[in-house]
Short mmCIF file of C-alpha atoms in Angstrom, two decimals:
data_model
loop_
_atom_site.label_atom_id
_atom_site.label_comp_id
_atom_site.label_asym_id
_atom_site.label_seq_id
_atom_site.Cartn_x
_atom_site.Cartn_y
_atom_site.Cartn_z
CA UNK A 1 50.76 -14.45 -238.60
CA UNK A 2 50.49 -10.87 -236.86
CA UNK A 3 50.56 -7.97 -238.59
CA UNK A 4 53.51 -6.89 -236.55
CA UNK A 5 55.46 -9.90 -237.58
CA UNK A 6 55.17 -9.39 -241.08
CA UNK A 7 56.20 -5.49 -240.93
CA UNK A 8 59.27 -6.33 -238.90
CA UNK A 9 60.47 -9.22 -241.38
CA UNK A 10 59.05 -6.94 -244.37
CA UNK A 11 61.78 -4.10 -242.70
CA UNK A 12 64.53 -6.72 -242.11
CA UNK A 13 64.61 -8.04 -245.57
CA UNK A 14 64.64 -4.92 -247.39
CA UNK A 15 68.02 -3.67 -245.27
CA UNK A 16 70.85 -3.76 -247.42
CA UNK A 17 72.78 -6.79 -246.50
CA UNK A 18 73.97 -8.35 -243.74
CA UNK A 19 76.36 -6.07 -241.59
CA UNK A 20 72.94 -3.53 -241.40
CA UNK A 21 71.25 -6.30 -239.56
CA UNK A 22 73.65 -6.65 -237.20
CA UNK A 23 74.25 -3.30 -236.63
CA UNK A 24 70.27 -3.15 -236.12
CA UNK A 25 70.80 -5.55 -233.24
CA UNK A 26 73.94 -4.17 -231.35
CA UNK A 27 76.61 -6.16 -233.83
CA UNK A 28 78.09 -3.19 -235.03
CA UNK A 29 81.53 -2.79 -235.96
CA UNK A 30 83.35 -0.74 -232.27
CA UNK A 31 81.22 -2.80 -230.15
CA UNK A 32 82.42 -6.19 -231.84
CA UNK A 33 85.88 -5.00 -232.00
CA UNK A 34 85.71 -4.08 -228.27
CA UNK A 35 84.31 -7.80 -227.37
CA UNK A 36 87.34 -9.51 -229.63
CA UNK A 37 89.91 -7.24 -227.58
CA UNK A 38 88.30 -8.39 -224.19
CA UNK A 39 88.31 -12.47 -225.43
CA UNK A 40 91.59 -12.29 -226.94
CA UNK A 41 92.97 -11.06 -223.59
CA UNK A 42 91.26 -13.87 -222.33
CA UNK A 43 92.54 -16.73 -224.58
CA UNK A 44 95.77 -15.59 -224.14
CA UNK A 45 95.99 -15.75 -220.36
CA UNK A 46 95.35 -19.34 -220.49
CA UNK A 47 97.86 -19.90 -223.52
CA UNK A 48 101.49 -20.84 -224.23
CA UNK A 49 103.27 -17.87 -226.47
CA UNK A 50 106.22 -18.28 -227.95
CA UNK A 51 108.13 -15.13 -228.68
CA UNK A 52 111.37 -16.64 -229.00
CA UNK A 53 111.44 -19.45 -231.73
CA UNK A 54 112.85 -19.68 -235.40
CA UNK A 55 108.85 -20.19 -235.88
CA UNK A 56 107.38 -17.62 -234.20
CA UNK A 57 109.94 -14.79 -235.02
CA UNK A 58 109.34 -16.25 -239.28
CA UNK A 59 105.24 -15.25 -238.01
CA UNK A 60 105.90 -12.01 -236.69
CA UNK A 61 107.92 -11.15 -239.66
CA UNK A 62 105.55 -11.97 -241.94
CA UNK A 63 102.65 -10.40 -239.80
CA UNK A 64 104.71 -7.15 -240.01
CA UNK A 65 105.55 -7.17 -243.63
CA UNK A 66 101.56 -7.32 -244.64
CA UNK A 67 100.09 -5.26 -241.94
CA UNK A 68 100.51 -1.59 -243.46
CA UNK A 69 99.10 -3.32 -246.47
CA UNK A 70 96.07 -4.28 -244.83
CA UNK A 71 95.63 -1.08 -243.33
CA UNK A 72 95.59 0.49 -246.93
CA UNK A 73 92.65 -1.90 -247.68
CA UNK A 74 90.38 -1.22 -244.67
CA UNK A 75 87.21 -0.26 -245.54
CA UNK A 76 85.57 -1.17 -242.24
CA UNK A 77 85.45 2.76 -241.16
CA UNK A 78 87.46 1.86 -238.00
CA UNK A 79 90.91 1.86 -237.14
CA UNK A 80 92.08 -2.05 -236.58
CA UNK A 81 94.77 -2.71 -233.36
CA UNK A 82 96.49 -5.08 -234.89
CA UNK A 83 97.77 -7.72 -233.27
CA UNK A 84 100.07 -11.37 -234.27
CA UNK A 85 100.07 -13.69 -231.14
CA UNK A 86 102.41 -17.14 -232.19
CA UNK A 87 101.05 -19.81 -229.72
CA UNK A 88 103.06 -22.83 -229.25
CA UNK A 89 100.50 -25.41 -229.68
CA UNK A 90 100.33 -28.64 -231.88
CA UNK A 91 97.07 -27.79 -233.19
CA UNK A 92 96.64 -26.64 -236.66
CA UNK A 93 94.95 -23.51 -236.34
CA UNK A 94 95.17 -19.73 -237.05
CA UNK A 95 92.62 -17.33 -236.89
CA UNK A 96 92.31 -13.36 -236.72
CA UNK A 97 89.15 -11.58 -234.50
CA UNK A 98 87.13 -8.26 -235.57
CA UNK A 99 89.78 -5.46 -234.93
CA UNK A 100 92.49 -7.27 -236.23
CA UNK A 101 93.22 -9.77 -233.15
CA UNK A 102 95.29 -12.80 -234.35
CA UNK A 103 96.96 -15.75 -233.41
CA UNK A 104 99.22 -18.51 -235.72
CA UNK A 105 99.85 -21.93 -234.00
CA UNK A 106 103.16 -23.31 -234.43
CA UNK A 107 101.30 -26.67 -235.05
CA UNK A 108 100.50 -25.46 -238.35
CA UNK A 109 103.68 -23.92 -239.24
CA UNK A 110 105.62 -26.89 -238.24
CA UNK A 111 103.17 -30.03 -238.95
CA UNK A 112 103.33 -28.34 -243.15
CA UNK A 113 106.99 -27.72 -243.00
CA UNK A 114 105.57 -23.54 -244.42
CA UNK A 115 108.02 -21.55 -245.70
CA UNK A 116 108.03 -17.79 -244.48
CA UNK A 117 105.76 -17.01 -247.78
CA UNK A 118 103.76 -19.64 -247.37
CA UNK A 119 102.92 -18.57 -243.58
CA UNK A 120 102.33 -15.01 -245.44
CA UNK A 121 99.67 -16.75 -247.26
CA UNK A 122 97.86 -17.63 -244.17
CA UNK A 123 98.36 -14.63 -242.09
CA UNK A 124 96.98 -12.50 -245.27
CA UNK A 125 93.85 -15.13 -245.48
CA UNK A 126 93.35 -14.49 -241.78
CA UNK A 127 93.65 -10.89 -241.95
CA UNK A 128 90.97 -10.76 -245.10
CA UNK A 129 88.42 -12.26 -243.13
CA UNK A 130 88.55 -9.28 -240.41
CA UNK A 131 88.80 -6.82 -243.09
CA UNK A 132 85.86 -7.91 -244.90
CA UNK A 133 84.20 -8.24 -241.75
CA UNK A 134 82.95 -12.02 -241.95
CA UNK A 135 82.23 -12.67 -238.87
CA UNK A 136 80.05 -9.36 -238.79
CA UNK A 137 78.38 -10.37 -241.53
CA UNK A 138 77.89 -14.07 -240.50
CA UNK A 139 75.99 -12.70 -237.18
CA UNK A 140 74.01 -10.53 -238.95
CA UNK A 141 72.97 -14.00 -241.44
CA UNK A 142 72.38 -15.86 -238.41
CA UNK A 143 70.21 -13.60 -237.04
CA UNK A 144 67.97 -12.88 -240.49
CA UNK A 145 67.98 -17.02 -240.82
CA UNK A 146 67.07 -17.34 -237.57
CA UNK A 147 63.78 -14.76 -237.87
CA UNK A 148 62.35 -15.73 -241.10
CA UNK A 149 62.49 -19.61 -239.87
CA UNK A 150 60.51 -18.43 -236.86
CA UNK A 151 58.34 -16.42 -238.89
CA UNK A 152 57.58 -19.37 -241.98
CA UNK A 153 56.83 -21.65 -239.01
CA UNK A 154 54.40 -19.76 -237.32
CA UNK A 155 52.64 -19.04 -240.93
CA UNK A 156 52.86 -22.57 -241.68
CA UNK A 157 51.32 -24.20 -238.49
CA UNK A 158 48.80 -21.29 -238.46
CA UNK A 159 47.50 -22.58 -241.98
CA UNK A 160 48.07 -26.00 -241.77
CA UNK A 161 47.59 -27.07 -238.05
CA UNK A 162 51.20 -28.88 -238.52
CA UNK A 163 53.34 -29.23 -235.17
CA UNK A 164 55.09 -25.98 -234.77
CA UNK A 165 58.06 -28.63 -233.49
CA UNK A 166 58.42 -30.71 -236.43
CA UNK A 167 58.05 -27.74 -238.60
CA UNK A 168 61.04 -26.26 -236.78
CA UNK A 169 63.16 -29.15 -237.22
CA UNK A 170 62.51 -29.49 -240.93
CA UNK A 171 63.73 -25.64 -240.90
CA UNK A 172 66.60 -26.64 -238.57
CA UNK A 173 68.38 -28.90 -241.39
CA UNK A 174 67.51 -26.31 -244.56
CA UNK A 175 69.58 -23.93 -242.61
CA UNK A 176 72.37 -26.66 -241.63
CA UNK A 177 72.46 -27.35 -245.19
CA UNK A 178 71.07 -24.96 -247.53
CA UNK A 179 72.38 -21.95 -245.50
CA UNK A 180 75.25 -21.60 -243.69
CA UNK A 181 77.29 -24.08 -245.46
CA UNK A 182 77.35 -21.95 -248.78
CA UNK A 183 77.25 -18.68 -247.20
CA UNK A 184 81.14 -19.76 -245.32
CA UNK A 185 82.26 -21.29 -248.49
CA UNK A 186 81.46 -18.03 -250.29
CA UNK A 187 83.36 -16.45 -247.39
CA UNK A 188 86.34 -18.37 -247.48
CA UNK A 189 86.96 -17.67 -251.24
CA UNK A 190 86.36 -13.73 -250.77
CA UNK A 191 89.77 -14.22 -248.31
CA UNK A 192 91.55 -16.28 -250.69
CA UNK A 193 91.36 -13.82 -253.14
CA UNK A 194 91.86 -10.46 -250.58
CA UNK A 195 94.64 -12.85 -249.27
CA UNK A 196 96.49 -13.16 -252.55
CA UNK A 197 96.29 -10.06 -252.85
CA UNK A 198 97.81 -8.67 -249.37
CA UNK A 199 100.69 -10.73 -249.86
CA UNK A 200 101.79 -9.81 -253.31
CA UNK A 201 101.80 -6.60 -252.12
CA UNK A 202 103.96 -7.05 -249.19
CA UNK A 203 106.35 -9.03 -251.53
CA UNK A 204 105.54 -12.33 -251.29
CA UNK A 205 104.68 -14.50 -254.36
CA UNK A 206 101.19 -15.25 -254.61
CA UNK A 207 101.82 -18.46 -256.11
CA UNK A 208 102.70 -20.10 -252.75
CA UNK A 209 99.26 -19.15 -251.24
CA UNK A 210 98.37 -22.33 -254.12
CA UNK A 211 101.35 -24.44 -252.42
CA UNK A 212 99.77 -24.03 -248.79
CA UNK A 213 96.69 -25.87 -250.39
CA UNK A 214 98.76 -28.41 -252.20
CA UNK A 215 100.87 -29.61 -249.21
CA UNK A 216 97.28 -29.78 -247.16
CA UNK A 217 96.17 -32.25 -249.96
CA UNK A 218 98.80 -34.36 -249.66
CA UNK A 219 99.02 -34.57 -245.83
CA UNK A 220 95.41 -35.56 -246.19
CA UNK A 221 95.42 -38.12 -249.25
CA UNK A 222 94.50 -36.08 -252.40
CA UNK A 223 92.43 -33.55 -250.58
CA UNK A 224 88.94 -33.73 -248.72
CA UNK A 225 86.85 -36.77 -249.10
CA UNK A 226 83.82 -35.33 -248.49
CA UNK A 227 83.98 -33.07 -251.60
CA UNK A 228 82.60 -29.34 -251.98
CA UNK A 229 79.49 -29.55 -251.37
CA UNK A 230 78.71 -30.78 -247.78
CA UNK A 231 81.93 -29.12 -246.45
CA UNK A 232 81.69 -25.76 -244.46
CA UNK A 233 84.97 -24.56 -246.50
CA UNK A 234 85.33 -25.05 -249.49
CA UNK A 235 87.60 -28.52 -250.68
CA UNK A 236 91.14 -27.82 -251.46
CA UNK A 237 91.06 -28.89 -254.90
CA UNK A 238 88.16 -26.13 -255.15
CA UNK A 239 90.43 -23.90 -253.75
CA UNK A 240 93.48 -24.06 -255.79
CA UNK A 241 91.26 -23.86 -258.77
CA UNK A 242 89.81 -20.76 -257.71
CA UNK A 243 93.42 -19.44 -256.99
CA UNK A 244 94.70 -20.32 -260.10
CA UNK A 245 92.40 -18.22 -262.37
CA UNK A 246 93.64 -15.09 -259.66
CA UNK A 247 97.33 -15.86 -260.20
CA UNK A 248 98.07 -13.57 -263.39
CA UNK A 249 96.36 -10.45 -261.59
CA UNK A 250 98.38 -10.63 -258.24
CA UNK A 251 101.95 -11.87 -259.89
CA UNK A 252 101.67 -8.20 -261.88
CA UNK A 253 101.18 -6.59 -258.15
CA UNK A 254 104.25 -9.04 -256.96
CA UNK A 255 106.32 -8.37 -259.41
CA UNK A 256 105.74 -3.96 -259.01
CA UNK A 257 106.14 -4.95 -255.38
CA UNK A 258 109.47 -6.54 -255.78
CA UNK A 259 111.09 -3.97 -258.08
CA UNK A 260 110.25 -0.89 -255.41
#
């Protein structure tokens, strides 16, 4: 392996997490926020909103209740635009970009029969993941993954005289595996728990954040066959276990929140 190589992995791996990677590589926070803007213009343009249903007005009244909240909690450094954009659409989906872009389907509103505290749930869980910049930080994995794999291959076919193909596919499946799958399941409990939070404080009871996961499991037959360990998020049962053991904390913040 060059020299060169093993300074510039040597400098990437002693940064201090990743968000400073991919701010080294033109991630960082305004210019992301900028991109989401420009796609969510985009999405939208091709999309059905609904403005006027029982459904979406339940959404936007929820989105509204827990948005100064979220300000309060953004650390990013930057001002978020936020944004709630109900698409009718029977797909079961909601999602919110850097910036604070979002969108609820009414698929998943309707297909769960959610309550307007149970949609709270879901909008806070959304809005944790831009505030704790996940997808910032998931780019910035990607590309430190991506450059050590190179890096070990190179090393190891150099040594060894092993095909530099073979090598890489062998890599390809650690990081399927061994990588990203734990590194979004780690993600997705991090915005549980921010998502609790965000909605106690806007007055919702944090308990029905663990209802949103029960009705899932019994839509789908006791929850996700595939278990914990394989899955990209984490299994519901997982889930409202980890929930649980937050309940006490965020039903004190409820209950302040309700007497105000």
């Amino acid at each position: 392996m060059k020299k060169s190589s093993i300074t510039l992995l040597s400098v990437i791996l002693t940064l201090s997490g990743c968000t400073t990677v991919a701010d080294m590589v033109g991630m960082d926070s305004k210019t992301l926020n900028a991109q989401a803007g420009s796609n969510y213009h985009q999405i939208l343009s091709k999309a059905q909103i609904d403005t006027t249903s029982n459904t979406a007005k339940t959404i936007q009244r929820a989105f509204n209740r827990l948005r100064p909240h979220a300000n309060s909690l953004n650390n990013t450094g930057m001002r978020f635009d936020w944004q709630m954009t109900v698409i009718k659409d029977p797909k079961e989906n909601a999602w919110a970009m850097p910036g604070g872009k979002m969108a609820f389907y009414t698929g998943l509103a309707q297909n769960y029969h959610l309550t307007e505290s149970e949609i709270a749930a879901i909008v806070g869980h959304e809005m944790a993941h831009a505030l704790l910049e996940h997808s910032k930080k998931q780019m910035g994995a990607g590309v430190l993954s991506d450059l050590t794999v190179q890096l070990g291959a190179i090393a190891v076919q150099t040594r060894t005289g092993y095909d530099h193909d073979l090598i890489n596919f062998g890599a390809s499946m650690l990081h399927e595996y061994g990588f990203d799958k734990p590194y979004s399941r780690h993600h997705e409990y991090e915005a549980d728990a921010l998502g609790m939070q965000l909605m106690a404080m806007a007055g919702y009871n944090p308990a029905d954040a663990i209802n949103v996961w029960k009705k899932m499991n019994a839509k789908q037959d006791g929850g996700s066959k595939a278990g914990g360990i394989l899955s990209t998020h984490p299994s519901n049962n997982s889930r409202i276990q980890a929930m649980e053991k937050l309940l006490p904390k965020n039903r004190a913040i409820y209950e302040r929140a309700i007497r105000r």
